[in-house]
Structures are given as C-alpha cells and as structure tokens.
Amino acid sequence: MKLETFIIKRLFLMLIVLFGVSVVVFVVARAIPADPVGAILGGNAPIELVDEMRRRLGLDKPLFDQFLDFMSGVVRGDLGVSIKSNRPVIKDIAEFFPATLELAIVAALISIILGVPLGIFSAVHRNKLVDHFCRVFSILGVSMPVFWTGLLLLILFYYRLGWLPGSGRVGIFTVMPPKVTGLLLLDSLLAGDFGAFKDALSHIILPAVVLGYSATASIARIMRSSMLDVLRQDFIRTAKAKGIGRRLVIYRHALRNALIPVVTVIGLTFGSLLEGAVLTETIFGWPGLGRYIVNSLLLLDYPAIMGGTLFVAVVYSLVNLVVDIIYAALDPRMRV
Amino acid sequence: MHNEGSNVISRRQLLVEDWKHTLYLWRQNKLAMVGTVLVAFFILIAIFAPLIAPYDPIEVDLSQTLLPPSSEHIFGTDQFGRDIFSRVVYGARIEVGIILLVTVISGTIGLAVGITAGYFGGVIDDVLMRITDVFLSFPNLILAMALSAMLGRGVFNAIIAISLVGWTIIARLARAESMKIKSLPYIEAIRALGASNIRILLLHILPMCMSPVLVQLSLRMGSIILTAAGLGFLGLGAQPPTPEWGAIVSDGRSYLVEQWWISTFPGLFIALVVLGFNLLGDGIRDMMDPRIRR
C-alpha cells in the first residue's frame, strides 16, 4: 500500500472511531442516572426552578434529540456552555490546554533524557549490577503513584527547603508575557523576558519531573530490548572484528539502529502523560485541562465533562495516528 | 500402538522439562524473585489483616488524633485518631478485592469480544474492533474518572469503571489468538463432526486463549492498583472512611507539613506493591521471551 492510501484509510477509520467516541461520551454523561440539575441547585430547589434549569440545559427533550443537538454542536465546534464558568466549553479548553501541553512536552523530554541512557546502560551491562540498578530505578518510577511522589517532593522542595514554588505556572507578581503559543516557556523567550522564563521554569520543574519520571520505564524498557537486539546482529560483530573500539560500536553503530522503535514508544508515552497530568495538575495546582476535567466531574458540570473528555480523546487519537504514520513511513510492512 | 504410547510420555516429559526450565529462569532472575516476595507479602497481609492490625481501621478515637509514629501507633494516627498502620493493613484487602474483581470482569469482557471477533471475522470482527478502538481512544484514567463520577462515587462503581476501560488489550490479544487457532486442522475436524460455533468457541478456542490472556492480566495488576488509588485520591473512587490506600493519601493532604505520616505510609505501600507486580511482570516477560528462553 502506498503511504498516501494508508494515511487516507487511517483518517477515514479515525472519523468512524471518533463518532463512536462521541457516542460513549454522550452516554456516559447523559444517559447514566446522575442528576446534574440536583447537583447545581441542591436537593431542596423549588420544582419550577428545576424545570426551568432542565429546559435551559435541554434536558427536557427526548434523549435522541439531545444526542442530535450534541453531535451537531460537536461538528460545528460548539461544545456547549460550562455550568460552572458560564463560558463556552471550547473557550475553557483553549485556555487550559496549552498548560497541559507544555507540562506534557517538558515531561516527555525528561522521560527521554532519563529513559534512553538507562536503557543503553542496561543493555550494554546486561544482567550485571548496573543493569539491575537501572531497571529498578526506571520501574520504581512507574510504580510510585504520581500523586504521592508529587506530595513528597512538595514537602521537601517547597515546604522544607523552599527552593521551588509549590503551585501554579508563574508567581503572582510575575507579569505574563504576551500570549503567542500559550506555552509560557516559549512565549517568555519570544518576548525576550528572561525573568518570566526563569519563573515559569522554576514552576514547571517539580510537576514535569514527577510526570516524566513516571513515563521513563516504558522508554527504558524498549530501549534496552531494542539495543540488545541490535547488539546481537552480524554487522556489530563485523564492526567489533574490524577492531573498532567498544564505545564507537555502541554509540555509532548500534544506537542509531536501536533508536527506531523507541521513537514510536515516545509517541505512545504521550497517552500516559495525559493521564498522569490529571493527577499531577491536581497536586501542583497546575491550571491545565486535567484539573479542569476533575473539577467538572466533582461538580457534575456535564457540558464541561463531555467537552473535556472528547477533546482529550481527539488529541490522543491524533497522536496515535501520527505515531502510526511515522512507523508506516519508516517500515512499509506496517501499512496494513 | 507402542509408538503412540511413548509419544504421550515424551510429551508429558517435555511439559515437565518446560516447567523446570521456567523455574530455573525464575531463580536466575533476582528482580523477579524480589517482585514475587513483595507480592506474596501483600497477599499475606490482606489475608491475615484482622490478626496483624492492632486497632479497628474505621473507629474514631478523638483522644488519639494526629499522633506521630510511636511504639503504640507505628505509623501514627490521623485526624480522627485512627491508627494508620491498621488502616493500611485493612486497605490491602480492599486493593486485593479491586484487583481480583477488575481482572475477572475485564478479562471476561475482553475474552468474549476478542474470541468472537477473531473466530467469526468479517463484519462482526470489524464492528467489534471499531468498538475496541473507541475505548482505546481514551486515556484509561480519564474515562475511568468520568464513568466513576457518573455512576456515583464508591469502590464498586470504581471497580466497574476500571473494568470497562481495561478490557481492550485483552480483546485484541484474544482476537489474535483465536484467529491463529481457528485455522488449525483440528478445529476443521471438529466442525466436520458437526460441532456448533458456540461449542467450538467455548470448548476449543477459549481454553487455548487462556494462558496468554492470563499472563497479560497478571501484567496489568500493578496498573489496576495505581488507577484505583488515583481515583480514590481524586475523591472519585473509594469514599471515606473506606481505608483504600489512595483515599488515605488524600486524607493526609491537609496535614502534609506537620503530620507527614498520614500520606507517606499508604503511598509507600502502593509503591512497594506496584513495584512488586511490575518486577514480577518484567520477569514474566523475560521468561516468555523466546530469545532469552532459547
């Protein structure tokens, strides 16, 4: 199959799947008997007020009509109005998503910086003490609950040592740089404002380290096994036989070939980063989409719940699609 | 006849040899052994919780609030005077229950969807796999959060929520296995003898899919605890006073600076148990790897 055909086919499949995703989101949010009106007004609200609220939210219509309303809104990019913030959900998402994206990108960088060398050391020193140490270190990252690691680091670096700030994206006295990308680190650099950059950096370090460390293990594991595969191949033996130094064989010959599968895992890690972001954002008061969804869930603010989860699912599907396309471009056998 | 008999014996011997080899590989793998010990401790604590825990995990004692760790209360007490150690010990039971139920429910859904899709193929396969894709499009925790909040917060709804998001990998695995098996000659033979589809699926395909599915289910146990604890921590899973570990960590959040022990110890237990499952899982993965097995 040609790469273009593959991409078109995958895009078509994704549309079908995203329709299914909208159905699931709708069913979860509306058909299940939670009572959003009761949650908003409280149990003792007069019946007229309840009816009025139900009418305003469109809850008095038949379920199927509600679904059609929801779908036609989704297609037009209209996700309804949040009950709590009283703003269009899409505006809320536009405000909160860049914070999550920035956190996920920095965390991904940290997990790569940790995971790739850990995997290489493990493979090169297979079954030695170094290997055991590297593996335990990376598995520990995926085993510790991020909300707990986050709390411990907060106690240490914020409360006890006072080295790093405890919550938010910037300090209250910092003037925000003009919004270009919504990523504060990038925007402050674009504005040439190094004070704001330093402040934003000091705020993102703790949450990004917590989140990045939790995603390290999968990268380290695939790096290790991919490196072991390559090190067993004939061309490595040839290179060694030619008298090329051990370091050069490992870093010049083996590493380049071993990195290909790692690239795709890095893409897939993004999903677990989005997941971890929900918990990390809650701990560190990070004003991102994860915290937005949690707050909407606790308040049963269902337009925000539907919009938020749908948006996350779309982003997640897009990332997976891009990963598949990269893989297919690298390896034609994957184009099925 | 004689030939056939010796064949049976040698096959059995092969199986025994295979097990011995697995046991040997497990002994060689120190990290897997550490994992096994951690998991074994976890299960023992859950079984013998009433014997181990010195206090009631739920009863409030306002004369004993917020005590630091001491010989009376080795993990200290919380804002309601409850002994943290006893809560953590009883919490092991909750976590074991969550793991077992989620494994059974998500395993059943995954197997049912997977073998049906793989065996029948065609339109049925397409439809079932698209449904699987839909559920795979959500990051696990986010869909579990939404389901749990909408069903109403509590341990059982959390279990249902985690199961409903966790079956997809099992379905894909079971589908691949059953596709492989259905083209084998013995299935053809049974069908020629007049066996119905249901009979073939339940008696001949399902048992053959079990072992890879069980391995995959065991690999997921660590992440089940993490998801359940995450829900508990966010207030979307187990509700107070249930001693679920994530919920206990959350209890201690307001007392973090002075009374660090409330959050620290249950979190430590989550980390150790999940570490145990993950080390064991890594070992199982190594042992299954034919390149290492030879």
XYZ file of C-alpha atoms in Angstrom:
630
model
C 0.000 0.000 0.000
C 1.212 3.487 -0.809
C 1.790 5.764 2.140
C -0.874 8.218 0.891
C -3.505 5.486 0.647
C -2.547 4.288 4.119
C -2.952 7.773 5.580
C -6.333 8.320 3.892
C -7.580 4.943 5.076
C -6.452 5.652 8.642
C -8.050 9.118 8.624
C -11.333 7.586 7.476
C -11.179 4.947 10.232
C -10.405 7.649 12.748
C -13.559 9.547 11.793
C -15.647 6.431 12.442
C -13.919 5.855 15.767
C -14.363 9.488 16.791
C -18.076 9.187 16.100
C -18.067 6.204 18.479
C -16.106 8.247 20.997
C -18.785 10.971 20.895
C -21.469 8.354 21.490
C -19.586 6.984 24.516
C -19.028 10.471 25.904
C -22.708 11.280 25.461
C -23.866 8.035 27.038
C -21.500 8.408 29.977
C -22.507 11.987 30.643
C -26.255 11.946 29.985
C -27.798 8.526 29.973
C -26.357 7.421 33.288
C -28.649 8.459 36.116
C -26.615 11.143 37.816
C -28.639 14.259 38.498
C -26.801 17.354 37.221
C -29.692 19.697 37.969
C -29.824 18.448 41.542
C -26.070 18.897 41.808
C -26.293 22.502 40.584
C -29.361 23.654 42.506
C -29.164 21.429 45.555
C -31.836 18.935 46.643
C -34.347 21.470 48.029
C -34.772 23.699 44.983
C -38.386 24.572 44.071
C -39.832 22.492 41.272
C -40.289 25.492 38.914
C -36.607 26.293 39.186
C -35.665 22.680 38.457
C -37.942 22.628 35.401
C -36.551 25.936 34.202
C -32.980 24.629 34.583
C -33.815 21.397 32.785
C -35.278 23.366 29.903
C -32.245 25.652 29.714
C -29.884 22.674 29.570
C -32.065 20.896 27.014
C -32.631 18.000 29.407
C -36.419 18.016 28.873
C -36.071 16.814 25.268
C -36.065 13.122 24.319
C -32.623 11.521 24.679
C -32.211 11.037 20.950
C -32.879 14.725 20.243
C -30.363 15.617 22.919
C -27.837 13.414 21.157
C -28.519 15.097 17.802
C -28.082 18.522 19.433
C -24.801 17.385 20.959
C -23.476 15.928 17.692
C -24.415 18.917 15.572
C -22.670 21.070 18.162
C -19.550 18.908 18.053
C -19.385 19.138 14.270
C -19.635 22.931 14.466
C -17.031 23.073 17.227
C -19.650 24.133 19.774
C -19.341 22.058 22.950
C -21.987 23.916 24.921
C -21.649 26.263 27.878
C -19.995 25.225 31.122
C -22.407 25.358 34.031
C -19.727 26.480 36.440
C -17.718 29.043 34.463
C -20.736 30.072 32.338
C -18.447 30.303 29.326
C -18.347 28.219 26.141
C -16.533 24.970 26.980
C -14.376 25.353 23.883
C -13.031 28.672 25.273
C -12.237 26.998 28.601
C -10.370 24.235 26.772
C -8.442 26.765 24.692
C -7.380 28.461 27.908
C -6.379 25.358 29.862
C -4.979 23.022 27.218
C -1.714 24.915 26.485
C -0.718 24.481 30.156
C -1.230 20.713 29.895
C 0.592 20.579 26.568
C 3.560 22.476 27.983
C 3.704 20.189 31.014
C 3.454 17.078 28.820
C 6.203 18.258 26.462
C 8.664 19.072 29.247
C 7.787 15.786 30.990
C 8.316 13.863 27.736
C 11.755 15.489 27.361
C 12.638 14.452 30.912
C 11.493 10.874 30.340
C 13.598 10.661 27.167
C 16.645 12.180 28.849
C 16.292 9.605 31.655
C 14.966 6.612 29.739
C 17.294 6.415 26.735
C 20.587 6.348 28.685
C 19.092 3.991 31.308
C 18.087 1.587 28.544
C 21.504 1.772 26.889
C 23.396 1.155 30.148
C 21.103 -1.745 30.960
C 21.637 -3.372 27.585
C 25.389 -2.862 27.493
C 25.819 -4.230 31.031
C 23.148 -6.884 30.701
C 22.480 -8.895 33.883
C 25.220 -7.059 35.748
C 24.685 -4.882 38.802
C 24.393 -1.747 36.622
C 21.577 -3.402 34.667
C 19.692 -4.314 37.848
C 20.136 -0.823 39.218
C 18.931 0.874 36.020
C 15.926 -1.413 35.753
C 14.845 -0.983 39.368
C 15.293 2.776 39.071
C 13.087 3.022 35.989
C 10.461 0.525 37.234
C 10.310 2.425 40.516
C 9.224 5.487 38.526
C 6.241 3.732 37.005
C 5.383 2.040 40.328
C 5.207 5.067 42.593
C 1.832 6.805 42.382
C 2.445 10.257 40.869
C 0.178 11.945 43.414
C 2.338 10.537 46.229
C 5.697 11.378 44.637
C 4.331 14.835 43.957
C 3.321 15.335 47.598
C 6.716 14.116 48.892
C 8.622 16.441 46.553
C 6.346 19.311 47.604
C 7.136 18.659 51.276
C 10.858 18.585 50.553
C 11.458 21.308 47.954
C 8.649 23.722 48.787
C 7.806 23.448 52.492
C 11.130 22.369 53.984
C 13.835 23.712 51.672
C 11.845 26.478 49.991
C 13.872 26.075 46.802
C 10.980 25.755 44.389
C 7.453 27.216 44.204
C 4.547 24.966 45.176
C 1.751 25.717 42.750
C 0.667 27.454 39.574
C 2.535 28.287 36.381
C 4.103 31.608 37.460
C 4.421 33.609 40.656
C 1.650 36.129 41.420
C 3.971 39.098 40.891
C 5.297 37.934 37.554
C 3.977 39.787 34.525
C 2.820 37.224 31.975
C 4.464 37.549 28.557
C 2.174 38.329 25.598
C 0.302 35.189 24.567
C 1.597 33.726 21.306
C 1.641 29.957 21.646
C 0.176 29.687 25.150
C 3.311 27.820 26.207
C 4.778 30.135 28.835
C 8.368 28.962 28.429
C 8.257 29.649 24.701
C 6.262 32.884 24.954
C 8.591 34.389 27.540
C 11.601 33.564 25.359
C 9.883 35.070 22.307
C 9.245 38.238 24.309
C 12.883 38.210 25.469
C 11.669 38.235 29.074
C 14.200 36.066 30.892
C 12.789 36.882 34.316
C 9.435 35.386 33.357
C 11.194 32.445 31.706
C 13.123 31.670 34.868
C 9.965 31.949 36.933
C 7.973 29.694 34.603
C 10.833 27.190 34.554
C 11.029 27.058 38.350
C 7.280 26.367 38.454
C 7.295 23.597 35.877
C 10.305 21.643 37.209
C 8.598 19.695 40.002
C 5.432 18.635 38.151
C 7.399 17.811 34.996
C 9.959 15.716 36.879
C 7.202 13.777 38.678
C 5.320 13.171 35.443
C 8.406 12.486 33.332
C 9.892 10.001 35.791
C 6.622 8.042 35.746
C 6.896 7.608 31.971
C 10.587 6.686 31.979
C 10.197 2.942 32.439
C 8.469 2.180 29.143
C 11.122 4.102 27.205
C 13.977 2.488 29.126
C 12.496 -0.984 28.637
C 12.061 -0.694 24.869
C 15.480 0.986 24.541
C 17.074 -1.908 26.404
C 15.449 -4.684 24.405
C 15.930 -2.901 21.091
C 19.604 -2.299 21.926
C 20.033 -5.960 22.901
C 18.525 -6.990 19.555
C 20.873 -4.799 17.588
C 23.960 -5.770 19.597
C 23.339 -9.419 18.631
C 23.377 -8.733 14.901
C 26.132 -9.633 12.493
C 27.148 -6.129 11.493
C 28.011 -5.376 15.103
C 30.211 -8.447 15.246
C 31.839 -7.308 11.979
C 32.426 -3.867 13.399
C 33.988 -5.343 16.528
C 36.075 -7.744 14.435
C 37.420 -4.837 12.433
C 38.874 -3.572 15.680
C 36.588 -0.598 16.184
C 36.533 0.488 19.831
C 33.696 -0.685 22.067
C 32.346 2.806 22.656
C 32.287 3.609 18.981
C 30.491 0.355 18.161
C 27.853 1.027 20.772
C 27.225 4.692 20.150
C 27.891 4.981 16.433
C 26.706 1.652 15.056
C 24.251 0.125 17.489
C 22.467 3.136 18.976
C 21.372 4.585 15.640
C 19.610 1.393 14.662
C 18.191 0.737 18.086
C 16.521 4.156 18.307
C 13.842 3.489 15.641
C 11.362 1.528 17.818
C 11.998 3.953 20.656
C 10.655 6.834 18.565
C 7.214 5.247 18.389
C 7.126 4.412 22.080
C 7.876 8.040 22.833
C 4.732 8.899 20.871
C 2.644 6.383 22.771
C 4.016 7.653 26.075
C 2.074 10.802 25.390
C -1.106 8.979 26.366
C 0.208 8.057 29.778
C 1.449 11.626 30.180
C -2.062 12.968 29.558
C -3.326 10.502 32.143
C -0.674 11.378 34.702
C -1.270 15.065 34.037
C -4.703 14.772 35.664
C -3.116 13.792 38.984
C -0.008 15.963 38.725
C -2.037 19.051 37.880
C -4.267 18.444 40.890
C -1.285 18.197 43.247
C 0.611 21.189 41.896
C -2.370 23.465 41.253
C -1.377 23.492 37.593
C -4.142 25.268 35.654
C -4.441 22.629 32.913
C -7.097 20.556 31.231
C -6.696 17.609 33.626
C -7.585 19.697 36.635
C -10.423 21.274 34.662
C -11.915 17.845 33.945
C -11.534 16.689 37.565
C -13.241 19.821 38.861
C -16.058 19.441 36.338
C -16.522 15.819 37.408
C -16.712 16.711 41.076
C -19.370 19.345 40.263
C -21.181 17.213 37.629
C -20.692 20.126 35.204
C -21.549 17.825 32.337
C -21.063 20.091 29.282
C -17.514 20.654 30.558
C -17.099 16.915 31.226
C -18.249 15.961 27.732
C -16.204 18.661 26.024
C -13.075 17.954 28.047
C -13.081 14.164 27.662
C -13.987 14.391 23.979
C -11.135 16.835 23.391
C -8.627 14.624 25.221
C -9.770 11.591 23.205
C -9.360 13.502 19.932
C -5.858 14.663 20.885
C -4.920 11.160 21.986
C -6.236 9.630 18.729
C -4.387 12.213 16.649
C -1.115 11.470 18.463
C -1.603 7.737 17.883
C -2.366 8.393 14.214
C 0.816 10.435 13.806
C 2.813 7.673 15.513
C 1.323 5.070 13.159
C 2.112 7.216 10.135
C 5.711 7.728 11.249
C 6.018 3.990 11.792
C 4.499 3.245 8.379
C 6.853 5.717 6.738
C 9.830 4.027 8.414
C 8.649 0.465 7.860
C 6.466 -0.349 4.814
C 5.433 -3.704 6.332
C 3.274 -1.800 8.852
C 0.987 -0.373 6.132
C -1.924 -2.735 6.527
C 0.419 -48.558 19.349
C 3.681 -48.765 21.196
C 4.949 -45.789 19.305
C 1.954 -43.694 20.264
C 2.371 -44.517 23.964
C 5.965 -43.379 24.105
C 4.903 -40.254 22.291
C 2.478 -39.348 25.058
C 5.081 -39.886 27.742
C 7.675 -37.830 25.965
C 5.199 -35.025 25.538
C 4.462 -35.049 29.242
C 8.171 -35.134 29.973
C 8.607 -32.154 27.674
C 5.989 -30.253 29.628
C 7.696 -31.078 32.918
C 11.045 -30.044 31.456
C 9.452 -26.810 30.294
C 8.224 -26.048 33.798
C 11.587 -26.907 35.303
C 13.231 -24.581 32.834
C 10.796 -21.797 33.743
C 11.514 -22.335 37.419
C 15.250 -22.214 36.667
C 14.869 -18.945 34.733
C 12.832 -17.505 37.597
C 15.555 -18.403 40.115
C 18.153 -16.794 37.858
C 16.110 -13.600 37.684
C 16.788 -11.886 41.004
C 14.487 -8.958 40.295
C 11.578 -11.298 39.575
C 12.233 -13.041 42.886
C 12.152 -9.721 44.740
C 8.868 -8.971 42.971
C 7.428 -12.331 43.993
C 8.345 -11.740 47.626
C 6.722 -8.280 47.624
C 3.523 -9.593 46.048
C 3.449 -12.559 48.442
C 3.755 -10.195 51.438
C 0.918 -8.095 50.033
C -1.399 -11.090 49.696
C -0.481 -12.413 53.161
C -1.188 -9.023 54.736
C -4.583 -8.954 53.025
C -5.483 -12.472 54.190
C -4.352 -12.026 57.798
C -5.386 -8.367 58.186
C -7.509 -8.914 61.330
C -4.587 -10.696 63.021
C -1.977 -8.118 62.004
C -3.861 -4.873 62.578
C -3.734 -3.801 66.247
C -6.724 -1.410 66.010
C -10.046 -1.018 64.233
C -9.410 0.707 60.860
C -12.598 2.793 60.915
C -13.479 3.507 64.543
C -12.917 7.143 65.512
C -10.999 7.926 68.735
C -10.822 11.678 69.270
C -8.410 11.347 72.210
C -5.730 9.958 69.900
C -5.735 12.395 66.963
C -2.680 13.216 64.836
C -0.147 11.297 66.929
C 3.289 10.846 65.356
C 4.652 7.327 64.815
C 5.459 5.654 68.150
C 5.548 2.164 69.637
C 1.771 2.419 70.248
C 0.958 3.515 66.702
C 3.895 2.616 64.481
C 2.599 4.669 61.520
C 0.955 7.320 63.733
C -2.718 8.310 63.743
C -4.876 10.544 61.545
C -7.181 13.485 62.278
C -9.869 11.113 63.584
C -7.486 9.214 65.851
C -7.487 6.142 63.627
C -4.337 4.037 63.557
C -2.695 4.480 60.127
C -0.988 1.089 60.278
C -4.319 -0.691 60.822
C -5.917 1.287 58.014
C -3.073 0.425 55.655
C -3.263 -3.276 56.624
C -7.020 -3.431 56.038
C -6.508 -1.395 52.882
C -4.569 -4.351 51.447
C -7.857 -6.284 51.476
C -9.594 -3.551 49.517
C -6.803 -3.465 46.937
C -6.775 -7.259 46.547
C -10.550 -7.185 46.084
C -10.269 -4.455 43.456
C -7.555 -6.349 41.569
C -9.482 -9.633 41.580
C -12.822 -8.158 40.514
C -11.343 -5.911 37.822
C -9.281 -8.813 36.478
C -12.286 -11.131 36.314
C -14.674 -8.563 34.802
C -12.282 -7.044 32.273
C -10.894 -10.493 31.424
C -14.386 -11.827 30.737
C -15.429 -8.879 28.571
C -12.112 -8.921 26.709
C -12.224 -12.663 26.060
C -15.848 -12.595 24.919
C -15.277 -9.717 22.498
C -11.886 -10.989 21.328
C -12.680 -14.624 20.540
C -15.993 -13.705 18.900
C -14.291 -11.160 16.656
C -11.393 -13.449 15.814
C -13.493 -16.558 15.201
C -16.271 -15.102 13.049
C -14.201 -12.463 11.247
C -15.860 -10.292 8.599
C -18.417 -7.692 9.613
C -18.650 -8.931 13.212
C -14.881 -8.541 13.558
C -14.967 -5.052 12.004
C -17.732 -3.833 14.292
C -16.250 -5.308 17.476
C -12.780 -3.997 16.693
C -14.070 -0.489 15.977
C -15.807 -0.574 19.371
C -12.496 -1.642 20.900
C -10.769 1.231 19.089
C -13.315 3.651 20.540
C -12.446 2.569 24.079
C -8.728 2.645 23.266
C -9.110 6.290 22.222
C -9.433 7.436 25.809
C -6.522 7.601 28.212
C -7.544 4.949 30.806
C -7.717 7.136 33.883
C -9.766 9.852 32.204
C -12.549 7.524 31.039
C -12.478 5.691 34.382
C -12.827 9.036 36.186
C -15.787 10.046 34.065
C -17.536 6.682 34.457
C -16.914 6.577 38.173
C -18.202 10.115 38.717
C -21.310 9.488 36.666
C -22.127 6.092 38.200
C -21.776 7.623 41.651
C -18.556 7.604 43.662
C -17.686 4.454 45.566
C -15.472 1.377 45.497
C -17.817 -0.810 43.472
C -18.515 1.782 40.829
C -14.781 2.439 40.607
C -14.256 -1.288 40.001
C -16.860 -1.258 37.226
C -15.302 1.867 35.723
C -11.762 0.430 35.726
C -13.026 -2.844 34.234
C -14.903 -1.052 31.469
C -11.757 0.739 30.337
C -9.358 -2.169 30.870
C -10.737 -4.919 28.620
C -9.464 -3.595 25.288
C -5.939 -5.027 25.383
C -7.329 -8.429 26.366
C -9.816 -8.301 23.485
C -7.072 -7.595 20.966
C -4.905 -10.378 22.330
C -7.738 -12.935 22.422
C -8.726 -11.968 18.867
C -5.210 -12.564 17.557
C -5.015 -15.915 19.363
C -8.392 -17.164 18.167
C -7.585 -16.162 14.576
C -4.464 -18.277 14.816
C -6.287 -21.237 16.371
C -9.360 -21.310 14.119
C -7.274 -22.110 11.057
C -5.711 -25.179 12.718
C -6.742 -28.561 11.255
C -8.290 -29.882 14.486
C -10.898 -27.124 14.513
C -11.732 -28.036 10.933
C -12.090 -31.671 12.021
C -14.409 -30.813 14.925
C -16.551 -28.684 12.664
C -16.781 -31.525 10.142
C -18.045 -33.700 13.005
C -20.909 -31.267 13.378
C -19.921 -29.164 16.385
C -21.771 -25.854 16.664
C -19.998 -22.492 16.657
C -20.788 -21.946 20.327
C -19.354 -25.353 21.210
C -16.178 -24.713 19.218
C -15.765 -21.248 20.758
C -16.318 -22.281 24.362
C -14.717 -25.725 24.435
C -11.922 -25.477 21.878
C -10.916 -21.871 21.245
C -11.452 -20.321 24.683
C -9.194 -22.740 26.622
C -6.408 -22.271 24.078
C -6.544 -18.485 24.522
C -6.374 -18.626 28.304
C -2.660 -18.747 29.003
C -1.541 -15.649 27.044
C -4.595 -13.815 28.390
C -3.790 -14.789 31.981
C -0.205 -13.590 31.532
C -1.433 -10.287 30.143
C -3.924 -9.925 33.006
C -1.184 -10.518 35.559
C 0.987 -7.869 33.892
C -1.796 -5.326 34.369
C -2.351 -5.835 38.093
C 0.085 -3.118 39.148
C -1.572 -0.526 36.960
C -5.014 -1.512 38.294
C -3.887 -0.544 41.803
C -2.460 2.731 40.502
C -5.703 3.603 38.690
C -7.853 2.656 41.698
C -5.622 4.649 44.039
C -5.670 7.586 41.625
C -9.471 7.553 41.627
C -9.506 7.249 45.420
C -7.074 10.129 45.735
C -9.134 12.397 43.465
C -12.241 11.610 45.522
C -13.807 9.780 42.567
C -13.246 6.245 43.859
C -13.498 4.729 47.327
C -15.116 7.172 49.749
C -14.197 7.808 53.393
C -13.974 6.046 55.752
C -13.064 3.122 53.439
C -9.336 2.514 54.027
C -8.408 2.490 50.327
C -4.737 3.479 50.035
C -5.191 6.338 47.556
C -8.012 7.767 49.651
C -5.826 7.631 52.802
C -3.075 9.555 50.990
C -5.710 12.132 50.140
C -6.850 12.280 53.811
C -3.376 13.437 54.775
C -3.108 16.226 52.224
C -4.277 18.983 54.559
C -1.798 17.851 57.232
C 1.158 17.443 54.907
C 3.619 19.792 56.528
C 3.346 18.804 60.192
C 1.734 15.335 60.060
C 3.631 13.857 57.122
C 2.966 10.255 58.212
C -0.701 10.152 57.192
C 0.050 10.400 53.465
C 3.534 8.911 53.430
C 2.897 5.357 54.656
C -0.089 4.359 52.490
C 1.698 5.829 49.468
C 4.790 3.815 50.329
C 2.678 0.648 50.392
C 1.170 1.428 46.994
C 4.667 1.982 45.614
C 6.063 -1.264 47.086
C 3.168 -3.447 45.946
C 3.063 -1.981 42.439
C 6.854 -2.312 42.281
C 6.432 -5.977 43.212
C 3.866 -6.567 40.473
C 5.976 -4.715 37.917
C 9.222 -6.551 38.775
C 7.352 -9.838 38.600
C 5.739 -8.777 35.332
C 9.096 -7.826 33.855
C 10.410 -11.237 34.890
C 7.423 -12.999 33.295
C 8.006 -11.015 30.113
C 11.669 -12.064 30.096
C 10.759 -15.692 30.743
C 8.257 -15.672 27.876
C 10.804 -14.138 25.516
C 11.998 -16.953 23.244
C 15.334 -15.222 22.637
C 16.119 -15.407 26.332
C 14.461 -18.819 26.752
C 16.267 -20.351 23.759
